[in-house]
PDB file of C-alpha atoms in Angstrom:
ATOM      1  CA  MET A   1     -41.238  14.410  45.769  1.00 59.00           C
ATOM      2  CA  ALA A   2     -40.786  17.867  44.268  1.00 59.00           C
ATOM      3  CA  SER A   3     -37.796  18.569  46.507  1.00 66.00           C
ATOM      4  CA  TRP A   4     -36.212  15.252  45.479  1.00 61.00           C
ATOM      5  CA  LEU A   5     -36.656  16.113  41.794  1.00 55.00           C
ATOM      6  CA  ARG A   6     -35.132  19.555  42.371  1.00 60.00           C
ATOM      7  CA  SER A   7     -32.148  17.992  44.138  1.00 66.00           C
ATOM      8  CA  CYS A   8     -31.696  15.519  41.255  1.00 60.00           C
ATOM      9  CA  ALA A   9     -31.877  18.340  38.725  1.00 58.00           C
ATOM     10  CA  SER A  10     -29.261  20.366  40.619  1.00 64.00           C
ATOM     11  CA  ALA A  11     -27.043  17.288  40.830  1.00 59.00           C
ATOM     12  CA  LEU A  12     -27.377  16.775  37.077  1.00 55.00           C
ATOM     13  CA  ARG A  13     -26.355  20.391  36.480  1.00 59.00           C
ATOM     14  CA  ARG A  14     -23.198  19.827  38.510  1.00 60.00           C
ATOM     15  CA  LEU A  15     -22.205  16.788  36.417  1.00 54.00           C
ATOM     16  CA  PRO A  16     -19.492  17.356  33.785  1.00 56.00           C
ATOM     17  CA  ARG A  17     -20.613  17.759  30.218  1.00 56.00           C
ATOM     18  CA  ARG A  18     -20.316  14.674  28.063  1.00 59.00           C
ATOM     19  CA  GLY A  19     -19.213  16.531  24.943  1.00 63.00           C
ATOM     20  CA  ILE A  20     -22.128  15.396  22.756  1.00 62.00           C
ATOM     21  CA  GLU A  21     -23.698  18.832  23.174  1.00 63.00           C
ATOM     22  CA  GLU A  22     -20.948  20.337  21.035  1.00 64.00           C
ATOM     23  CA  PHE A  23     -22.465  18.700  17.961  1.00 63.00           C
ATOM     24  CA  TRP A  24     -25.206  21.357  17.885  1.00 63.00           C
ATOM     25  CA  GLN A  25     -23.700  24.309  19.773  1.00 64.00           C
ATOM     26  CA  GLY A  26     -23.329  27.188  17.340  1.00 61.00           C
ATOM     27  CA  GLY A  27     -25.108  25.294  14.576  1.00 62.00           C
ATOM     28  CA  VAL A  28     -28.509  25.501  12.991  1.00 62.00           C
ATOM     29  CA  ARG A  29     -30.084  23.410  15.785  1.00 64.00           C
ATOM     30  CA  ASP A  30     -28.712  25.431  18.705  1.00 64.00           C
ATOM     31  CA  PRO A  31     -31.712  26.835  20.647  1.00 59.00           C
ATOM     32  CA  LEU A  32     -29.584  29.336  22.595  1.00 64.00           C
ATOM     33  CA  ILE A  33     -28.690  31.645  19.685  1.00 68.00           C
ATOM     34  CA  ASN A  34     -30.809  33.510  17.177  1.00 68.00           C
ATOM     35  CA  ALA A  35     -30.827  33.233  13.388  1.00 64.00           C
ATOM     36  CA  ALA A  36     -28.531  36.247  12.888  1.00 69.00           C
ATOM     37  CA  GLN A  37     -25.837  34.747  15.085  1.00 66.00           C
ATOM     38  CA  LYS A  38     -26.205  31.430  13.276  1.00 65.00           C
ATOM     39  CA  GLN A  39     -25.643  33.111   9.932  1.00 65.00           C
ATOM     40  CA  GLU A  40     -22.685  35.062  11.308  1.00 65.00           C
ATOM     41  CA  TRP A  41     -21.019  32.009  12.871  1.00 63.00           C
ATOM     42  CA  ALA A  42     -21.569  29.955   9.710  1.00 66.00           C
ATOM     43  CA  LYS A  43     -19.051  32.128   7.833  1.00 70.00           C
ATOM     44  CA  SER A  44     -15.657  30.511   7.443  1.00 72.00           C
ATOM     45  CA  GLY A  45     -12.318  31.520   5.997  1.00 74.00           C
ATOM     46  CA  ASP A  46     -10.032  29.760   3.560  1.00 81.00           C
ATOM     47  CA  PRO A  47      -8.661  26.274   4.227  1.00 87.00           C
ATOM     48  CA  TRP A  48      -5.241  25.908   5.794  1.00 87.00           C
ATOM     49  CA  PRO A  49      -2.552  26.349   3.122  1.00 90.00           C
ATOM     50  CA  ALA A  50       0.337  23.909   2.973  1.00 89.00           C
ATOM     51  CA  VAL A  51       2.815  26.802   3.266  1.00 90.00           C
ATOM     52  CA  LEU A  52       1.666  27.551   6.809  1.00 91.00           C
ATOM     53  CA  LEU A  53       1.336  23.886   7.755  1.00 91.00           C
ATOM     54  CA  ARG A  54       4.981  23.249   6.864  1.00 91.00           C
ATOM     55  CA  GLN A  55       6.022  25.782   9.514  1.00 91.00           C
ATOM     56  CA  LYS A  56       4.166  23.957  12.288  1.00 90.00           C
ATOM     57  CA  SER A  57       5.541  21.197  14.472  1.00 90.00           C
ATOM     58  CA  PHE A  58       4.108  17.705  14.688  1.00 87.00           C
ATOM     59  CA  GLU A  59       2.369  18.479  18.006  1.00 89.00           C
ATOM     60  CA  ASP A  60       0.665  21.574  16.565  1.00 91.00           C
ATOM     61  CA  MET A  61      -0.545  19.676  13.508  1.00 89.00           C
ATOM     62  CA  HIS A  62      -1.703  16.855  15.758  1.00 89.00           C
ATOM     63  CA  LYS A  63      -3.881  19.290  17.718  1.00 90.00           C
ATOM     64  CA  LEU A  64      -5.089  20.987  14.532  1.00 91.00           C
ATOM     65  CA  TRP A  65      -6.024  17.590  13.082  1.00 90.00           C
ATOM     66  CA  TYR A  66      -8.344  16.855  16.008  1.00 89.00           C
ATOM     67  CA  VAL A  67      -9.879  20.329  15.824  1.00 87.00           C
ATOM     68  CA  LEU A  68     -10.629  19.757  12.134  1.00 90.00           C
ATOM     69  CA  LEU A  69     -11.919  16.266  12.877  1.00 89.00           C
ATOM     70  CA  LYS A  70     -14.269  17.697  15.481  1.00 85.00           C
ATOM     71  CA  GLU A  71     -15.505  20.319  13.004  1.00 85.00           C
ATOM     72  CA  LYS A  72     -15.947  17.654  10.336  1.00 88.00           C
ATOM     73  CA  ASN A  73     -18.078  15.504  12.655  1.00 85.00           C
ATOM     74  CA  PHE A  74     -20.109  18.579  13.585  1.00 83.00           C
ATOM     75  CA  LEU A  75     -20.806  19.384   9.917  1.00 84.00           C
ATOM     76  CA  LEU A  76     -21.560  15.770   9.043  1.00 86.00           C
ATOM     77  CA  ALA A  77     -24.087  15.638  11.894  1.00 81.00           C
ATOM     78  CA  GLU A  78     -25.820  18.743  10.519  1.00 81.00           C
ATOM     79  CA  GLN A  79     -25.765  17.266   7.009  1.00 84.00           C
ATOM     80  CA  HIS A  80     -27.304  14.015   8.220  1.00 83.00           C
ATOM     81  CA  GLU A  81     -30.033  15.849  10.100  1.00 80.00           C
ATOM     82  CA  ALA A  82     -30.810  17.966   7.024  1.00 82.00           C
ATOM     83  CA  ARG A  83     -31.146  14.834   4.920  1.00 84.00           C
ATOM     84  CA  GLN A  84     -33.482  13.274   7.471  1.00 83.00           C
ATOM     85  CA  ASN A  85     -35.673  16.394   7.546  1.00 82.00           C
ATOM     86  CA  ARG A  86     -35.432  16.742   3.739  1.00 85.00           C
ATOM     87  CA  VAL A  87     -34.232  20.327   3.901  1.00 81.00           C
ATOM     88  CA  ARG A  88     -31.440  21.998   1.977  1.00 80.00           C
ATOM     89  CA  TRP A  89     -28.100  22.124   3.776  1.00 79.00           C
ATOM     90  CA  LYS A  90     -26.093  25.277   3.003  1.00 78.00           C
ATOM     91  CA  HIS A  91     -22.624  24.501   4.398  1.00 76.00           C
ATOM     92  CA  HIS A  92     -21.092  22.226   1.789  1.00 80.00           C
ATOM     93  CA  GLY A  93     -18.272  24.749   1.323  1.00 82.00           C
ATOM     94  CA  ARG A  94     -17.256  24.556   5.006  1.00 84.00           C
ATOM     95  CA  LEU A  95     -17.123  20.768   4.870  1.00 87.00           C
ATOM     96  CA  LYS A  96     -15.022  20.893   1.721  1.00 88.00           C
ATOM     97  CA  LYS A  97     -12.574  23.335   3.332  1.00 89.00           C
ATOM     98  CA  VAL A  98     -12.233  21.126   6.403  1.00 89.00           C
ATOM     99  CA  LYS A  99     -11.543  18.037   4.301  1.00 90.00           C
ATOM    100  CA  LEU A 100      -9.029  19.953   2.187  1.00 91.00           C
ATOM    101  CA  SER A 101      -7.190  21.146   5.296  1.00 91.00           C
ATOM    102  CA  MET A 102      -7.016  17.589   6.665  1.00 90.00           C
ATOM    103  CA  LYS A 103      -5.732  16.337   3.319  1.00 90.00           C
ATOM    104  CA  ARG A 104      -2.998  18.979   3.321  1.00 91.00           C
ATOM    105  CA  ILE A 105      -1.948  17.992   6.850  1.00 91.00           C
ATOM    106  CA  LEU A 106      -1.551  14.407   5.677  1.00 89.00           C
ATOM    107  CA  THR A 107       0.442  15.589   2.657  1.00 89.00           C
ATOM    108  CA  VAL A 108       2.835  17.661   4.787  1.00 90.00           C
ATOM    109  CA  LEU A 109       3.368  14.828   7.271  1.00 88.00           C
ATOM    110  CA  THR A 110       3.915  12.319   4.456  1.00 87.00           C
ATOM    111  CA  ARG A 111       6.537  14.509   2.818  1.00 88.00           C
ATOM    112  CA  ARG A 112       8.281  14.984   6.155  1.00 87.00           C
ATOM    113  CA  GLU A 113       8.371  11.231   6.647  1.00 85.00           C
ATOM    114  CA  ILE A 114       9.767  10.733   3.144  1.00 85.00           C
ATOM    115  CA  HIS A 115      12.458  13.326   3.863  1.00 87.00           C
ATOM    116  CA  GLN A 116      13.360  11.598   7.135  1.00 84.00           C
ATOM    117  CA  GLN A 117      13.503   8.248   5.360  1.00 81.00           C
ATOM    118  CA  VAL A 118      15.879   9.691   2.770  1.00 84.00           C
ATOM    119  CA  LEU A 119      18.150  11.086   5.494  1.00 86.00           C
ATOM    120  CA  ARG A 120      18.118   7.755   7.331  1.00 82.00           C
ATOM    121  CA  SER A 121      18.886   5.944   4.085  1.00 81.00           C
ATOM    122  CA  LYS A 122      21.876   8.193   3.424  1.00 86.00           C
ATOM    123  CA  GLU A 123      23.177   7.637   6.934  1.00 86.00           C
ATOM    124  CA  MET A 124      22.607   3.904   6.624  1.00 84.00           C
ATOM    125  CA  LEU A 125      24.425   3.816   3.291  1.00 85.00           C
ATOM    126  CA  LEU A 126      27.404   5.579   4.870  1.00 88.00           C
ATOM    127  CA  GLN A 127      27.417   3.100   7.755  1.00 87.00           C
ATOM    128  CA  GLN A 128      27.155   0.197   5.326  1.00 86.00           C
ATOM    129  CA  THR A 129      30.150   1.522   3.373  1.00 88.00           C
ATOM    130  CA  GLN A 130      32.194   1.835   6.559  1.00 90.00           C
ATOM    131  CA  ARG A 131      31.181  -1.659   7.617  1.00 89.00           C
ATOM    132  CA  GLU A 132      32.227  -3.129   4.269  1.00 89.00           C
ATOM    133  CA  GLU A 133      35.642  -1.477   4.525  1.00 91.00           C
ATOM    134  CA  LEU A 134      36.155  -2.743   8.077  1.00 91.00           C
ATOM    135  CA  GLU A 135      34.902  -6.220   7.190  1.00 90.00           C
ATOM    136  CA  THR A 136      37.407  -6.329   4.328  1.00 91.00           C
ATOM    137  CA  GLN A 137      40.223  -5.332   6.682  1.00 91.00           C
ATOM    138  CA  ARG A 138      39.057  -7.946   9.205  1.00 92.00           C
ATOM    139  CA  PHE A 139      39.048 -10.664   6.565  1.00 92.00           C
ATOM    140  CA  GLN A 140      42.540  -9.734   5.381  1.00 91.00           C
ATOM    141  CA  LEU A 141      43.829  -9.702   8.976  1.00 92.00           C
ATOM    142  CA  GLU A 142      42.313 -13.104   9.683  1.00 92.00           C
ATOM    143  CA  GLU A 143      43.925 -14.546   6.565  1.00 92.00           C
ATOM    144  CA  SER A 144      47.297 -13.065   7.536  1.00 91.00           C
ATOM    145  CA  MET A 145      46.909 -14.384  11.088  1.00 92.00           C
ATOM    146  CA  LYS A 146      46.175 -17.869   9.791  1.00 92.00           C
ATOM    147  CA  GLY A 147      49.314 -17.777   7.665  1.00 91.00           C
ATOM    148  CA  LEU A 148      51.467 -16.576  10.556  1.00 90.00           C
ATOM    149  CA  ARG A 149      50.071 -19.218  12.920  1.00 91.00           C
ATOM    150  CA  TRP A 150      50.842 -21.916  10.355  1.00 90.00           C
ATOM    151  CA  LYS A 151      54.412 -20.649   9.993  1.00 89.00           C
ATOM    152  CA  ILE A 152      54.868 -20.528  13.787  1.00 88.00           C
ATOM    153  CA  ARG A 153      53.503 -24.064  14.242  1.00 88.00           C
ATOM    154  CA  ARG A 154      55.738 -25.324  11.437  1.00 87.00           C
ATOM    155  CA  ALA A 155      58.888 -23.816  13.043  1.00 85.00           C
ATOM    156  CA  GLU A 156      57.769 -24.502  16.611  1.00 80.00           C
ATOM    157  CA  PRO A 157      60.688 -26.705  17.789  1.00 77.00           C
ATOM    158  CA  ARG A 158      63.137 -23.961  16.900  1.00 77.00           C
ATOM    159  CA  ASP A 159      63.173 -20.432  18.295  1.00 78.00           C
ATOM    160  CA  SER A 160      64.777 -18.238  15.685  1.00 83.00           C
ATOM    161  CA  MET A 161      64.666 -14.520  14.970  1.00 87.00           C
ATOM    162  CA  ALA A 162      62.143 -15.137  12.198  1.00 86.00           C
ATOM    163  CA  THR A 163      59.844 -16.961  14.610  1.00 88.00           C
ATOM    164  CA  GLN A 164      60.060 -14.108  17.124  1.00 89.00           C
ATOM    165  CA  ALA A 165      59.264 -11.602  14.357  1.00 90.00           C
ATOM    166  CA  TRP A 166      56.278 -13.683  13.287  1.00 89.00           C
ATOM    167  CA  LYS A 167      54.996 -13.800  16.871  1.00 89.00           C
ATOM    168  CA  ALA A 168      55.387 -10.031  17.289  1.00 92.00           C
ATOM    169  CA  THR A 169      53.555  -9.457  13.999  1.00 92.00           C
ATOM    170  CA  LEU A 170      50.850 -11.895  15.088  1.00 92.00           C
ATOM    171  CA  GLN A 171      50.334 -10.005  18.358  1.00 92.00           C
ATOM    172  CA  LYS A 172      50.023  -6.748  16.430  1.00 93.00           C
ATOM    173  CA  TYR A 173      47.508  -8.329  14.041  1.00 93.00           C
ATOM    174  CA  GLU A 174      45.495  -9.714  16.973  1.00 92.00           C
ATOM    175  CA  ALA A 175      45.344  -6.257  18.594  1.00 93.00           C
ATOM    176  CA  ASP A 176      44.187  -4.733  15.294  1.00 93.00           C
ATOM    177  CA  HIS A 177      41.632  -7.528  14.912  1.00 93.00           C
ATOM    178  CA  GLU A 178      40.158  -6.840  18.367  1.00 93.00           C
ATOM    179  CA  ARG A 179      39.979  -3.125  17.572  1.00 93.00           C
ATOM    180  CA  LEU A 180      38.147  -3.832  14.310  1.00 93.00           C
ATOM    181  CA  LEU A 181      35.680  -6.096  16.086  1.00 92.00           C
ATOM    182  CA  ARG A 182      34.901  -3.359  18.618  1.00 93.00           C
ATOM    183  CA  GLU A 183      34.322  -0.879  15.801  1.00 92.00           C
ATOM    184  CA  LEU A 184      32.133  -3.341  13.915  1.00 91.00           C
ATOM    185  CA  VAL A 185      29.721  -3.979  16.798  1.00 90.00           C
ATOM    186  CA  PRO A 186      27.664  -0.726  16.432  1.00 89.00           C
ATOM    187  CA  LEU A 187      27.891  -0.826  12.641  1.00 88.00           C
ATOM    188  CA  ARG A 188      26.554  -4.369  12.519  1.00 86.00           C
ATOM    189  CA  ARG A 189      23.740  -3.455  14.880  1.00 83.00           C
ATOM    190  CA  ASP A 190      22.734  -0.408  12.825  1.00 82.00           C
ATOM    191  CA  THR A 191      22.924  -2.144   9.451  1.00 81.00           C
ATOM    192  CA  MET A 192      21.217  -5.412  10.425  1.00 74.00           C
ATOM    193  CA  GLN A 193      17.842  -3.678  10.112  1.00 64.00           C
ATOM    194  CA  LEU A 194      18.329  -3.844   6.352  1.00 60.00           C
ATOM    195  CA  LEU A 195      17.774  -7.594   6.615  1.00 57.00           C
ATOM    196  CA  SER A 196      14.580  -7.444   8.723  1.00 56.00           C
ATOM    197  CA  PRO A 197      11.159  -6.216   7.522  1.00 55.00           C
ATOM    198  CA  ASP A 198       9.537  -3.056   8.804  1.00 57.00           C
ATOM    199  CA  TRP A 199       6.390  -3.621  10.850  1.00 52.00           C
ATOM    200  CA  ARG A 200       4.626  -0.832   8.918  1.00 53.00           C
ATOM    201  CA  PHE A 201       4.808  -2.903   5.744  1.00 52.00           C
ATOM    202  CA  ALA A 202       3.310  -5.997   7.326  1.00 54.00           C
ATOM    203  CA  ARG A 203      -0.016  -7.193   5.966  1.00 51.00           C
ATOM    204  CA  LYS A 204      -1.755  -6.613   9.305  1.00 51.00           C
ATOM    205  CA  TYR A 205      -0.785  -2.942   9.695  1.00 46.00           C
ATOM    206  CA  SER A 206      -0.248  -1.787   6.121  1.00 47.00           C
ATOM    207  CA  ASP A 207      -2.513   0.842   4.561  1.00 49.00           C
ATOM    208  CA  LEU A 208      -0.795   0.707   1.181  1.00 47.00           C
ATOM    209  CA  PRO A 209      -3.045   0.086  -1.838  1.00 52.00           C
ATOM    210  CA  GLY A 210      -2.920  -3.293  -3.502  1.00 54.00           C
ATOM    211  CA  ALA A 211      -1.797  -6.680  -2.310  1.00 56.00           C
ATOM    212  CA  ILE A 212       1.452  -7.218  -0.440  1.00 52.00           C
ATOM    213  CA  ASN A 213       3.307 -10.127  -1.986  1.00 55.00           C
ATOM    214  CA  TRP A 214       6.491 -10.317   0.077  1.00 50.00           C
ATOM    215  CA  LYS A 215       7.055 -13.616   1.807  1.00 50.00           C
ATOM    216  CA  ARG A 216       8.811 -14.554   5.001  1.00 44.00           C
ATOM    217  CA  GLN A 217      11.498 -16.644   3.359  1.00 41.00           C
ATOM    218  CA  TRP A 218      12.554 -13.746   1.121  1.00 43.00           C
ATOM    219  CA  VAL A 219      14.051 -11.921   4.113  1.00 44.00           C
ATOM    220  CA  ARG A 220      17.509 -13.252   4.885  1.00 43.00           C
ATOM    221  CA  ALA A 221      17.318 -12.468   8.607  1.00 44.00           C
ATOM    222  CA  LEU A 222      14.100 -14.490   8.976  1.00 43.00           C
ATOM    223  CA  GLU A 223      15.299 -17.573   7.143  1.00 45.00           C
ATOM    224  CA  ASP A 224      15.197 -20.585   9.407  1.00 46.00           C
ATOM    225  CA  ARG A 225      16.640 -23.340   7.323  1.00 45.00           C
ATOM    226  CA  GLN A 226      19.945 -25.090   7.129  1.00 46.00           C
ATOM    227  CA  TRP A 227      21.916 -25.146   3.938  1.00 42.00           C
ATOM    228  CA  LYS A 228      22.716 -28.575   2.616  1.00 46.00           C
ATOM    229  CA  PRO A 229      25.747 -29.333   0.475  1.00 46.00           C
ATOM    230  CA  VAL A 230      25.014 -29.688  -3.191  1.00 42.00           C
ATOM    231  CA  ARG A 231      26.013 -33.002  -4.677  1.00 49.00           C
ATOM    232  CA  LEU A 232      27.509 -32.694  -8.103  1.00 45.00           C
ATOM    233  CA  PRO A 233      26.712 -35.391 -10.646  1.00 50.00           C
ATOM    234  CA  ALA A 234      29.441 -37.970 -11.134  1.00 47.00           C
TER     235      ALA A 234
END
C-alpha cells in the first residue's frame, strides 16, 4: 500500500501544473518564501504610461494585456482572502496601477481604431467621388447611345455617309461604355459597404452605451420591398 501511494505521489509530481498555483506564488499566502521576500516582491513601479504604449504593436499590447489581467486576478484573489479573514490588505496601490495600465491600453487601441476609421473614410470618400464621376460619364454615354441608335433605326433603309458616321460614333461610345463598366466594378464593390450596417454596431454585439434605435428598413441595401407607383388624385 505504501509503495502504491509513493508511486501515485511521484506520478502526481510529473503531471503538468494547472496554473491555479500562480494565484498565491509570490504573494502573502506563499509558504515557500519568507516575510522579507514577500515585502520585497510586493514593491511595484509606476503604471504603464500611454507614451510608451503608443510605441508598441498590437501583438505586444495583447500580451501585456494578459499579463496585467493575470496580475489583476492575483491581486483580487488576495483582496478577497483578506476580506474573508478580516485582515487589512496593503496592496490597493498595486491594483490601482494595474487597472490604470489596462485602461491606458484600451485608450491607445481605441485611438488607433479611430485613426484607422478616419483613413478608411477618406479613402472611401475618394472612391465615392471617382464613382460619381464615372457614373455621370456612363449616364451621358448611355443617353448619347440611345440617341444614335434612334437616328440609325430611323435612317435604316438608306446607307448614307451620316449613317456610317453615326455607326462609327456608336461603336466608339460602346467601347468607352464597356471601359467605364470595367472601372466601375471595383468602385461599386468598395462603396457598397456604405449601404450595409457594420456587425459591430448590431444590438447583439454592441458594447456602446444606451439603446440602439436603428432599424432594418432604414438601410437601403437591406430593404426588401417593391416600390409601387403613386396614383395622383384626379
